[in-house]
């Protein structure tokens, strides 16, 4: 079953199965749940009991001047509130504890999923969305679920308690409430539907607002350069205003609902007053009973209102849950490779390889065949978008080719365990990724058990040392998010040092020298030459001067090899390569 059908089934599958899946997270917390529910019910019972004591206090203590009761009450009131506090602590603390455990587990699972998903998944999903799943969606699941449970149990118990007290004292007056109650419930549920709709719009508006701020901050230089300030201001103003309007709608809905519920309550009160004034009732009613019933009625409004939102709260949690599960259901990077290999020699064979990107229409590589012998250097040249980087992505199995064979030391790469396969390569790619850590740790990132001396040696070979020496904190300098505090060339040199330290049999240099000036390029080239000596290398280069010594040069055009040979033989062919060469040569002369 592919992912899309899985997702479809997920979204259309009934809530119970979603909930059943969610409840797996809760099964370790059974005892905690019992404690929480006990606490919540205890809390609500005490509250209801307190209201039931109004009648005796009013009628007996105050009405009949039997002050003994008041004194007893005085002794008990503090212990009762202490007990109430304890119950509250039991309920709320335990519930939050469970909630936070669930959030932590979900976050960890999502995080671990992300680092195991194939490259193609990340190609198709914006990083912002993936981050917000870990940060917000997991939080939503637990917040909404605990709120729903808290309301259901605590407010539910409170409502039952209050109704019991009311009916115990005067069922006639209490009946009035039963007539009014459902109307209140209807109003609240209509309003909460509106709330939900507006809240969704607000979330959307917030998302728009956030992403437009994010874009402008990230693209600040572009905005400055192209004088886009005015345009951005207008665009932001629209979104900002939309957000404000949505918030106002929410406020209007809230005010109207409060007002209408209060009017309804006043009707109920009017009816209660009227019934109380009937001769038959007047005889039965004492001041205490009357007060208790009216107070209980008033107290009922809030928990009832909350109870009507339980379902929507629960739905909100389940919606977030399904968004998290959709990611957890994604297939991880497939690894059917069984063979574990140690260090390979480094012979590469491409045999009639054709590959189309998962979302692509036309093949990015068509019938590619070539061999690179152990220790040899193979250079790939060709226009931008011709498929050079794709070749290296297939070697490291970031993507799986659909047709043909790719062999390493005559073993199909699909048979090799993924972790073992990737150990064979040191990759310096077009896009250097540095972590927000020190220079030293960035160099040592992939290498295991290396000494500081080895790191420094690699740094020296890659000419990292030269600029590190000028930094006040040297190798302990933090590089900033994605190495932003370093220049492009400096970042590239760190990446090269990383590759040197790895000491893998195969080196992939995807324009490793593209961000360097001529002087540094010469130094780096020298380092790379040394590095390539006993290694198989695949070198992608735009500047042909860097690959003149390659054993084999492949000229790629639109995913196909159109010419192959070494520098001299290719020049002699007078084809695409020689054209490229003369073009660059004349440019070089002009400089
Ligand atoms: P450059 O010299 O600019 O780095 P390249 O030769 O390395 O170019 P590739 O990155 O291999 O080019 O891309 C080859 C083709 O595959 C391009 O047409 C590109 O649009 C397409 N392509 C690259 N990456 C993806 C992807 N992740 N999904 C879909 N298509 C892609
Ligand atoms: Mg490329």
Coordinates of C-alpha atoms and ligand atoms in Angstrom, one line a residue:
X1 CA 0.0 0.0 0.0
X2 CA 1.5 3.3 -0.9
X3 CA 1.5 6.3 1.4
X4 CA -1.2 8.2 -0.3
X5 CA -3.8 5.5 0.0
X6 CA -2.7 5.0 3.6
X7 CA -3.2 8.7 4.2
X8 CA -6.6 8.7 2.5
X9 CA -7.7 5.8 4.6
X10 CA -6.5 7.6 7.6
X11 CA -8.4 10.8 6.8
X12 CA -11.6 8.9 6.0
X13 CA -11.3 6.3 8.7
X14 CA -13.8 6.7 11.5
X15 CA -12.7 8.6 14.7
X16 CA -12.8 5.5 16.9
X17 CA -9.8 3.9 15.2
X18 CA -7.9 7.2 15.5
X19 CA -8.8 7.4 19.1
X20 CA -7.9 3.7 19.6
X21 CA -4.5 4.5 18.2
X22 CA -4.1 7.5 20.4
X23 CA -5.1 5.5 23.4
X24 CA -2.0 3.4 22.9
X25 CA 0.0 6.3 24.2
X26 CA -2.1 6.3 27.4
X27 CA -1.9 2.7 28.3
X28 CA 1.2 3.1 30.4
X29 CA -0.6 5.7 32.5
X30 CA -3.6 3.7 33.8
X31 CA -2.7 4.3 37.5
X32 CA -2.2 8.0 36.9
X33 CA -5.6 8.2 35.2
X34 CA -7.3 6.6 38.2
X35 CA -5.6 9.1 40.5
X36 CA -6.5 12.0 38.2
X37 CA -10.1 11.0 38.0
X38 CA -10.4 10.4 41.7
X39 CA -9.0 13.9 42.3
X40 CA -11.3 15.5 39.8
X41 CA -14.4 13.8 41.2
X42 CA -13.3 14.6 44.8
X43 CA -12.9 18.3 43.9
X44 CA -16.3 18.5 42.2
X45 CA -18.0 16.7 45.1
X46 CA -16.6 19.1 47.6
X47 CA -17.8 22.1 45.6
X48 CA -21.3 20.6 45.3
X49 CA -21.4 19.7 49.0
X50 CA -20.4 23.3 49.9
X51 CA -23.5 24.6 48.1
X52 CA -25.7 22.1 49.8
X53 CA -24.7 23.6 53.1
X54 CA -26.3 26.9 52.3
X55 CA -29.7 25.8 53.2
X56 CA -29.0 24.6 56.8
X57 CA -26.8 27.7 57.4
X58 CA -29.5 30.1 56.2
X59 CA -32.5 28.3 57.7
X60 CA -31.2 26.9 60.9
X61 CA -28.3 29.0 61.9
X62 CA -29.5 32.4 60.8
X63 CA -33.3 31.8 60.6
X64 CA -33.6 30.0 63.9
X65 CA -30.6 31.6 65.5
X66 CA -29.0 28.3 66.2
X67 CA -25.4 29.5 66.1
X68 CA -23.9 26.2 67.1
X69 CA -23.9 25.2 63.4
X70 CA -22.0 28.3 62.4
X71 CA -19.3 27.5 64.9
X72 CA -18.9 23.9 63.6
X73 CA -18.7 25.4 60.1
X74 CA -16.0 27.7 61.2
X75 CA -13.9 24.8 62.4
X76 CA -14.4 22.8 59.2
X77 CA -14.1 25.4 56.5
X78 CA -10.3 25.5 56.4
X79 CA -9.7 21.8 56.4
X80 CA -12.3 21.4 53.7
X81 CA -10.6 23.9 51.5
X82 CA -7.2 22.2 52.1
X83 CA -8.8 18.9 51.0
X84 CA -10.2 20.6 48.0
X85 CA -6.8 22.0 47.1
X86 CA -5.3 18.5 47.5
X87 CA -7.9 17.0 45.2
X88 CA -7.3 19.8 42.7
X89 CA -3.6 19.1 42.8
X90 CA -4.2 15.3 42.3
X91 CA -6.4 15.9 39.3
X92 CA -4.6 18.7 37.5
X93 CA -1.1 17.7 38.3
X94 CA -1.6 14.1 37.3
X95 CA -3.4 15.0 34.1
X96 CA -0.7 17.5 33.1
X97 CA 1.9 14.9 33.9
X98 CA 0.2 12.4 31.5
X99 CA -0.2 15.1 28.9
X100 CA 3.4 16.1 29.0
X101 CA 4.6 12.5 28.8
X102 CA 2.4 12.0 25.7
X103 CA 3.7 15.2 24.1
X104 CA 7.3 14.1 24.8
X105 CA 6.8 10.7 23.3
X106 CA 5.1 12.0 20.2
X107 CA 7.8 14.6 19.6
X108 CA 10.5 12.0 20.0
X109 CA 8.7 9.7 17.5
X110 CA 8.2 12.5 15.0
X111 CA 11.8 13.6 15.3
X112 CA 13.1 10.0 14.8
X113 CA 10.8 9.7 11.9
X114 CA 12.1 12.8 10.2
X115 CA 15.7 11.6 10.4
X116 CA 14.7 8.3 8.8
X117 CA 12.5 9.6 6.0
X118 CA 13.8 9.5 2.5
X119 CA 15.2 12.6 0.8
X120 CA 12.1 12.7 -1.5
X121 CA 9.8 13.2 1.4
X122 CA 11.7 16.3 2.5
X123 CA 11.8 17.5 -1.1
X124 CA 8.0 17.7 -1.1
X125 CA 7.3 19.1 2.4
X126 CA 8.1 22.6 3.5
X127 CA 10.3 22.7 6.6
X128 CA 8.1 25.1 8.4
X129 CA 5.2 22.7 8.3
X130 CA 7.3 19.8 9.5
X131 CA 8.7 21.8 12.4
X132 CA 5.3 23.0 13.5
X133 CA 4.1 19.4 13.6
X134 CA 6.8 18.7 16.2
X135 CA 6.3 21.9 18.2
X136 CA 2.5 22.7 17.9
X137 CA 0.5 19.8 16.8
X138 CA 1.8 17.4 19.5
X139 CA 1.0 20.1 22.0
X140 CA -2.5 20.5 20.6
X141 CA -3.1 16.8 20.9
X142 CA -2.4 16.7 24.6
X143 CA -3.8 20.2 25.5
X144 CA -7.1 19.4 23.7
X145 CA -7.4 15.8 25.0
X146 CA -6.6 16.8 28.6
X147 CA -9.0 19.7 28.5
X148 CA -11.7 17.5 27.1
X149 CA -11.2 14.9 29.9
X150 CA -10.9 17.5 32.6
X151 CA -14.1 19.1 31.5
X152 CA -16.0 15.9 31.1
X153 CA -15.0 14.4 34.4
X154 CA -14.7 17.4 36.7
X155 CA -17.5 19.6 35.3
X156 CA -19.6 16.6 34.7
X157 CA -19.4 15.5 38.3
X158 CA -20.0 19.1 39.4
X159 CA -23.2 19.3 37.3
X160 CA -24.5 16.1 38.7
X161 CA -23.7 17.2 42.2
X162 CA -25.5 20.5 41.8
X163 CA -28.5 19.0 40.2
X164 CA -28.7 16.5 43.0
X165 CA -28.6 19.3 45.6
X166 CA -31.3 21.3 43.7
X167 CA -33.7 18.4 43.3
X168 CA -33.2 17.3 46.8
X169 CA -34.3 20.7 48.1
X170 CA -37.0 21.5 45.6
X171 CA -37.8 19.5 42.6
X172 CA -40.5 21.9 41.4
X173 CA -38.1 24.8 41.0
X174 CA -35.4 22.6 39.6
X175 CA -37.7 21.5 36.8
X176 CA -37.6 25.1 35.5
X177 CA -34.0 24.6 35.0
X178 CA -34.5 21.4 33.0
X179 CA -36.6 23.4 30.6
X180 CA -34.1 26.2 30.2
X181 CA -31.0 24.0 30.2
X182 CA -31.4 22.5 26.8
X183 CA -32.0 25.9 25.2
X184 CA -28.8 27.1 26.7
X185 CA -27.1 24.0 25.4
X186 CA -28.4 24.6 21.8
X187 CA -27.2 28.3 21.9
X188 CA -23.8 27.3 23.1
X189 CA -23.3 24.6 20.5
X190 CA -24.4 27.0 17.7
X191 CA -22.0 29.6 19.0
X192 CA -19.2 27.1 19.4
X193 CA -19.6 26.0 15.8
X194 CA -19.1 29.6 14.8
X195 CA -16.1 29.8 17.2
X196 CA -14.5 26.8 15.6
X197 CA -15.0 28.2 12.1
X198 CA -13.6 31.6 13.1
X199 CA -10.7 29.9 15.1
X200 CA -9.8 28.0 12.0
X201 CA -9.7 31.2 10.0
X202 CA -7.6 32.8 12.7
X203 CA -5.1 29.9 12.6
X204 CA -4.9 30.3 8.8
X205 CA -4.5 34.1 9.2
X206 CA -1.8 33.5 11.8
X207 CA 0.0 31.1 9.5
X208 CA -0.1 33.7 6.7
X209 CA 1.1 36.4 9.0
X210 CA 4.0 34.2 10.3
X211 CA 5.1 33.1 6.9
X212 CA 5.1 36.5 5.4
X213 CA 7.2 37.8 8.3
X214 CA 9.5 34.8 8.0
X215 CA 9.9 35.3 4.3
X216 CA 10.8 39.0 4.6
X217 CA 13.3 38.3 7.5
X218 CA 15.0 35.5 5.6
X219 CA 14.9 37.4 2.3
X220 CA 15.8 40.7 3.9
X221 CA 18.7 41.4 1.6
X222 CA 16.6 40.8 -1.5
X223 CA 13.9 43.2 -0.2
X224 CA 16.5 45.8 0.4
X225 CA 18.2 45.3 -3.0
X226 CA 15.1 45.4 -5.1
X227 CA 13.4 48.1 -3.1
X228 CA 10.5 45.8 -2.3
X229 CA 9.7 47.6 1.0
X230 CA 6.5 49.2 -0.2
X231 CA 5.1 46.1 -1.8
X232 CA 5.9 44.0 1.3
X233 CA 4.3 46.7 3.5
X234 CA 1.1 46.6 1.6
X235 CA 1.1 42.8 1.5
X236 CA 1.7 42.5 5.2
X237 CA -1.0 45.2 5.9
X238 CA -3.6 43.1 4.2
X239 CA -2.8 40.0 6.2
X240 CA -2.4 41.9 9.4
X241 CA -5.9 43.5 8.8
X242 CA -7.4 40.1 7.9
X243 CA -6.1 38.7 11.2
X244 CA -7.6 41.6 13.1
X245 CA -11.0 41.2 11.5
X246 CA -11.1 37.5 12.3
X247 CA -10.2 38.2 15.9
X248 CA -13.0 40.7 16.1
X249 CA -15.5 38.2 14.7
X250 CA -14.5 35.9 17.5
X251 CA -15.0 38.6 20.1
X252 CA -18.5 39.5 18.7
X253 CA -19.5 35.9 18.8
X254 CA -18.4 35.6 22.4
X255 CA -20.2 38.8 23.5
X256 CA -23.4 37.7 21.8
X257 CA -23.3 34.3 23.3
X258 CA -22.7 35.6 26.8
X259 CA -25.5 38.2 26.4
X260 CA -28.0 35.7 25.1
X261 CA -27.2 33.2 27.8
X262 CA -27.7 35.8 30.4
X263 CA -31.0 36.8 29.0
X264 CA -32.1 33.2 29.1
X265 CA -30.9 32.9 32.6
X266 CA -32.9 35.9 33.6
X267 CA -36.0 34.3 32.0
X268 CA -35.3 31.2 34.1
X269 CA -34.9 33.4 37.2
X270 CA -38.2 35.2 36.4
X271 CA -40.0 31.9 36.1
X272 CA -38.5 30.7 39.4
X273 CA -39.5 33.9 41.1
X274 CA -43.0 33.6 39.7
X275 CA -43.4 30.0 40.7
X276 CA -42.1 30.8 44.2
X277 CA -44.8 33.5 44.6
X278 CA -47.6 30.9 44.0
X279 CA -49.4 30.3 47.3
X280 CA -48.8 26.5 47.1
X281 CA -45.0 27.1 46.9
X282 CA -44.7 29.9 49.4
X283 CA -45.7 27.5 52.2
X284 CA -43.0 25.0 51.2
X285 CA -40.1 27.3 50.4
X286 CA -37.8 28.5 53.1
X287 CA -35.2 31.3 52.5
X288 CA -32.5 28.6 52.6
X289 CA -34.1 26.4 49.9
X290 CA -34.8 29.4 47.7
X291 CA -31.3 30.7 47.9
X292 CA -29.7 27.3 47.4
X293 CA -31.7 26.5 44.3
X294 CA -31.1 29.9 42.7
X295 CA -27.4 29.8 43.5
X296 CA -27.1 26.3 42.2
X297 CA -28.8 27.3 39.0
X298 CA -26.4 30.2 38.5
X299 CA -23.5 27.9 39.2
X300 CA -24.7 25.4 36.7
X301 CA -24.3 27.8 33.7
X302 CA -20.5 27.8 33.5
X303 CA -19.9 24.0 33.7
X304 CA -22.7 23.3 31.3
X305 CA -21.2 25.8 28.8
X306 CA -17.9 24.0 29.1
X307 CA -19.5 20.6 28.7
X308 CA -20.9 21.5 25.4
X309 CA -17.4 22.3 24.1
X310 CA -16.0 18.9 25.1
X311 CA -16.7 17.4 21.7
X312 CA -15.2 20.2 19.7
X313 CA -12.2 20.2 22.0
X314 CA -11.8 16.5 21.5
X315 CA -12.2 16.9 17.7
X316 CA -9.5 19.5 17.8
X317 CA -7.1 17.1 19.5
X318 CA -8.0 14.3 17.2
X319 CA -7.4 16.5 14.1
X320 CA -3.9 17.3 15.4
X321 CA -3.5 13.6 16.2
X322 CA -4.3 12.6 12.6
X323 CA -1.8 15.2 11.3
X324 CA 0.9 13.6 13.5
X325 CA -0.1 10.1 12.6
X326 CA 0.0 10.9 8.9
X327 CA 3.8 11.5 9.2
X328 CA 4.3 8.5 11.5
X329 CA 2.7 6.4 8.8
X330 CA 5.1 7.4 6.1
X331 CA 7.5 4.8 4.9
X332 CA 11.0 5.2 6.1
X333 CA 13.9 5.1 3.8
X334 CA 13.7 1.6 2.3
X335 CA 16.7 -0.5 3.0
X336 CA 16.5 -4.0 1.5
X337 CA 20.3 -4.3 1.5
X338 CA 21.4 -7.3 3.5
X339 CA 25.1 -7.3 2.8
X340 CA 27.3 -5.6 5.3
X341 CA 30.6 -4.5 3.9
X342 CA 33.6 -3.0 5.5
X343 CA 35.8 -0.6 3.6
X344 CA 35.4 -1.2 -0.1
X345 CA 38.1 -0.6 -2.7
X346 CA 36.1 1.9 -4.6
X347 CA 35.3 0.7 -8.1
X348 CA 32.2 2.3 -9.4
X349 CA 30.1 1.0 -12.3
X350 CA 27.0 2.5 -13.8
X351 CA 25.3 0.2 -16.2
X352 CA 22.5 1.6 -18.4
X353 CA 21.0 3.6 -15.5
X354 CA 17.8 5.5 -16.0
X355 CA 16.2 7.6 -13.3
X356 CA 13.2 9.9 -13.0
X357 CA 12.6 11.9 -9.8
X358 CA 9.5 10.8 -7.9
X359 CA 7.6 14.0 -8.9
X360 CA 9.4 14.4 -12.2
X361 CA 7.9 14.1 -15.7
X362 CA 11.0 13.3 -17.8
X363 CA 14.0 11.2 -16.8
X364 CA 16.8 13.2 -15.1
X365 CA 19.2 10.5 -16.3
X366 CA 18.9 8.3 -19.4
X367 CA 20.9 5.2 -20.0
X368 CA 24.0 6.3 -18.2
X369 CA 26.9 3.8 -18.4
X370 CA 30.4 4.3 -17.2
X371 CA 33.1 2.8 -15.0
X372 CA 35.5 4.3 -12.6
X373 CA 38.5 2.2 -11.6
X374 CA 39.9 2.0 -8.1
X375 CA 41.7 5.2 -7.3
X376 CA 40.7 6.9 -10.5
X377 CA 39.1 10.3 -10.9
X378 CA 36.0 10.8 -13.0
X379 CA 34.9 14.3 -13.8
X380 CA 31.4 15.3 -14.7
X381 CA 30.8 18.4 -16.7
X382 CA 27.8 19.9 -18.4
X383 CA 25.2 22.6 -18.2
X384 CA 23.3 23.5 -15.1
X385 CA 20.5 21.0 -14.7
X386 CA 22.0 18.4 -16.9
X387 CA 22.0 15.7 -14.1
X388 CA 25.5 15.8 -12.5
X389 CA 24.4 16.1 -8.9
X390 CA 21.7 13.5 -9.6
X391 CA 24.5 10.9 -10.4
X392 CA 26.0 11.5 -7.0
X393 CA 22.6 11.3 -5.3
X394 CA 22.0 7.9 -6.8
X395 CA 25.4 6.6 -5.7
X396 CA 24.6 7.4 -2.1
X397 CA 21.0 6.1 -2.5
X398 CA 19.3 9.3 -1.7
X399 CA 17.0 8.2 -4.5
X400 CA 16.6 4.8 -6.0
X401 CA 17.2 4.4 -9.7
X402 CA 14.4 2.7 -11.7
X403 CA 16.4 1.0 -14.4
X404 CA 19.9 -0.4 -14.8
X405 CA 22.6 -1.3 -12.3
X406 CA 24.9 0.7 -10.1
X407 CA 27.7 -1.4 -8.7
X408 CA 30.4 -0.7 -6.1
X409 CA 33.2 -3.2 -6.3
X410 CA 30.8 -5.2 -8.5
X411 CA 28.2 -5.4 -5.7
X412 CA 24.8 -3.8 -6.6
X413 CA 24.4 -0.9 -4.2
X414 CA 20.8 -1.9 -3.5
X415 CA 22.2 -5.1 -1.8
X416 CA 24.5 -3.2 0.5
X417 CA 23.2 -2.1 3.9
X418 CA 22.4 1.6 3.7
X419 CA 24.7 2.6 6.6
X420 CA 27.5 0.6 5.3
X421 CA 27.0 2.0 1.8
X422 CA 27.1 5.6 3.0
X423 CA 30.3 5.0 5.0
X424 CA 32.1 4.5 1.6
X425 CA 31.6 8.1 0.6
X426 CA 32.9 11.4 1.7
X427 CA 30.6 14.0 0.1
X428 CA 31.3 17.6 -0.4
X429 CA 28.2 18.9 -2.0
X430 CA 27.0 22.1 -3.6
X431 CA 25.1 23.1 -0.5
X432 CA 27.3 22.9 2.6
X433 CA 25.3 22.1 5.7
X434 CA 26.9 23.2 9.0
X435 CA 25.3 22.7 12.4
X436 CA 25.1 25.5 14.9
X437 CA 28.1 24.2 16.8
X438 CA 31.8 25.0 17.0
X439 CA 34.1 24.7 14.0
X440 CA 35.9 21.8 15.6
X441 CA 32.7 19.8 16.1
X442 CA 31.5 20.6 12.7
X443 CA 34.6 19.1 11.2
X444 CA 34.4 16.1 13.4
X445 CA 30.7 15.7 12.8
X446 CA 30.6 12.4 10.9
X447 CA 33.9 10.8 12.0
X448 CA 33.9 8.5 15.0
X449 CA 36.6 8.3 17.6
X450 CA 38.9 10.9 16.2
X451 CA 41.5 12.8 18.3
X452 CA 41.8 16.5 18.4
X453 CA 45.1 16.2 16.5
X454 CA 43.5 14.4 13.6
X455 CA 40.8 17.2 13.4
X456 CA 43.5 19.8 13.4
X457 CA 45.5 18.0 10.8
X458 CA 42.5 17.7 8.5
X459 CA 41.7 21.4 9.1
X460 CA 45.2 22.2 8.1
X461 CA 45.1 20.3 4.9
X462 CA 41.8 21.9 3.9
X463 CA 43.2 25.4 4.7
X464 CA 40.7 25.9 7.5
X465 CA 43.5 26.8 9.8
X466 CA 44.3 30.0 8.0
X467 CA 41.0 31.7 8.8
X468 CA 40.5 30.0 12.2
X469 CA 43.7 31.5 13.5
X470 CA 42.3 34.9 13.0
X471 CA 39.2 34.2 15.0
X472 CA 39.5 35.1 18.7
X473 CA 38.0 31.8 19.8
X474 CA 39.7 29.7 17.2
X475 CA 38.3 26.2 16.7
X476 CA 35.7 26.9 19.5
X477 CA 34.0 29.6 17.4
X478 CA 30.3 28.9 17.0
X479 CA 29.5 29.0 13.3
X480 CA 25.9 30.3 13.6
X481 CA 22.8 28.8 12.1
X482 CA 23.9 26.9 9.0
X483 CA 27.3 28.5 9.3
X484 CA 25.9 32.0 8.5
X485 CA 28.8 33.7 10.4
X486 CA 31.3 32.3 7.9
X487 CA 31.9 33.1 4.3
X488 CA 30.9 30.8 1.5
X489 CA 34.5 29.7 0.9
X490 CA 35.1 29.2 4.6
X491 CA 32.1 27.0 4.8
X492 CA 33.3 25.0 1.9
X493 CA 36.7 24.5 3.4
X494 CA 35.1 23.2 6.6
X495 CA 33.1 20.7 4.5
X496 CA 36.4 19.6 2.8
X497 CA 38.1 19.1 6.1
X498 CA 35.1 17.0 7.2
X499 CA 35.6 14.9 4.1
X500 CA 39.3 14.5 4.7
X501 CA 38.7 13.4 8.2
X502 CA 36.2 10.8 7.1
X503 CA 38.8 8.9 5.1
X504 CA 36.3 7.1 2.9
X505 CA 37.3 5.2 -0.2
X506 CA 35.2 7.3 -2.5
X507 CA 35.1 11.0 -2.7
X508 CA 32.3 13.0 -4.3
X509 CA 33.1 16.6 -4.9
X510 CA 30.1 18.5 -6.2
X511 CA 31.6 21.8 -7.1
X512 CA 33.7 21.8 -4.0
X513 CA 35.7 24.7 -5.2
X514 CA 32.9 26.9 -6.6
X515 CA 32.9 29.4 -3.8
X516 CA 36.6 30.1 -3.7
X517 CA 38.8 32.8 -5.1
X518 CA 41.7 31.8 -7.4
X519 CA 44.3 31.8 -4.6
X520 CA 42.3 29.6 -2.2
X521 CA 41.1 27.5 -5.1
X522 CA 44.7 26.7 -5.9
X523 CA 45.4 25.8 -2.3
X524 CA 42.3 23.7 -2.0
X525 CA 42.9 22.1 -5.4
X526 CA 46.3 21.1 -4.0
X527 CA 44.7 19.6 -0.9
X528 CA 42.1 17.8 -3.0
X529 CA 44.7 16.4 -5.4
X530 CA 46.4 14.9 -2.4
X531 CA 43.2 13.6 -1.1
X532 CA 42.3 12.0 -4.4
X533 CA 45.5 10.2 -4.8
X534 CA 44.5 6.9 -3.3
X535 CA 40.8 7.4 -3.6
X536 CA 38.2 7.0 -6.3
X537 CA 36.7 10.4 -6.9
X538 CA 33.7 11.8 -8.7
X539 CA 34.3 15.4 -9.3
X540 CA 31.6 17.8 -10.6
X541 CA 33.1 21.0 -11.9
X542 CA 32.1 24.0 -13.9
X543 CA 35.6 25.3 -14.3
X544 CA 37.4 22.9 -16.5
X545 CA 40.8 24.0 -15.4
X546 CA 40.2 22.0 -12.2
X547 CA 39.6 18.7 -13.9
X548 CA 42.3 18.6 -16.7
X549 CA 44.1 15.8 -14.9
X550 CA 41.0 13.6 -14.5
X551 CA 41.4 10.0 -15.8
X552 CA 38.0 10.3 -17.4
X553 CA 35.7 13.2 -18.2
X554 CA 32.0 12.7 -18.9
X555 CA 30.1 15.4 -20.7
X556 CA 26.5 15.3 -19.6
X557 CA 23.6 16.9 -21.5
X558 CA 20.0 16.5 -20.5
X559 CA 20.7 13.4 -18.5
X560 CA 22.8 11.7 -21.2
X561 CA 26.5 11.2 -21.7
X562 CA 27.2 12.9 -25.0
X563 CA 31.0 12.7 -24.9
X564 CA 33.6 10.9 -22.9
X565 CA 37.4 10.6 -22.7
X566 CA 40.3 12.4 -21.1
X567 CA 41.1 16.1 -21.5
X568 CA 43.4 15.7 -24.6
X569 CA 41.2 13.2 -26.4
X570 CA 38.1 15.3 -25.8
X571 CA 39.8 18.5 -27.1
X572 CA 40.8 16.5 -30.2
X573 CA 37.2 15.5 -30.8
X574 CA 36.3 19.1 -31.3
X575 CA 32.9 18.7 -29.8
X576 CA 30.9 20.1 -26.9
X577 CA 33.8 19.8 -24.5
X578 CA 36.2 21.6 -26.7
X579 CA 33.6 24.3 -27.3
X580 CA 33.2 24.7 -23.5
X581 CA 36.9 24.8 -23.1
X582 CA 37.6 27.5 -25.6
X583 CA 34.7 29.5 -24.2
X584 CA 36.2 29.4 -20.7
X585 CA 39.7 29.9 -22.0
X586 CA 38.8 33.1 -23.8
X587 CA 36.9 34.3 -20.7
X588 CA 40.0 33.5 -18.7
X589 CA 42.0 35.7 -21.0
X590 CA 39.7 38.6 -20.7
X591 CA 40.0 38.7 -16.9
Ligands
LIG1 P1 24.0 22.2 -11.5 O1 25.2 22.3 -12.3 O2 23.2 23.4 -11.6 O3 24.2 21.8 -10.1 P2 23.1 19.5 -12.1 O4 23.7 19.0 -13.3 O5 23.8 19.1 -10.8 O6 23.0 21.1 -12.2 P3 20.8 18.1 -11.1 O7 20.7 18.7 -9.8 O8 21.4 16.7 -11.2 O9 21.6 19.1 -12.1 O10 19.4 18.1 -11.8 C1 19.1 17.4 -13.0 C2 17.6 17.7 -13.3 O11 16.8 17.0 -12.3 C3 17.2 19.1 -13.3 O12 16.4 19.3 -14.4 C4 16.4 19.3 -12.1 O13 15.3 20.2 -12.3 C5 15.9 17.9 -11.7 N1 15.9 17.8 -10.3 C6 16.9 17.9 -9.4 N2 16.5 17.7 -8.2 C7 15.2 17.3 -8.2 C8 14.3 16.9 -7.2 N3 14.6 16.7 -5.9 N4 13.0 16.6 -7.6 C9 12.7 16.7 -8.9 N5 13.5 17.0 -9.9 C10 14.8 17.4 -9.5
LIG2 MG1 24.4 20.1 -9.1

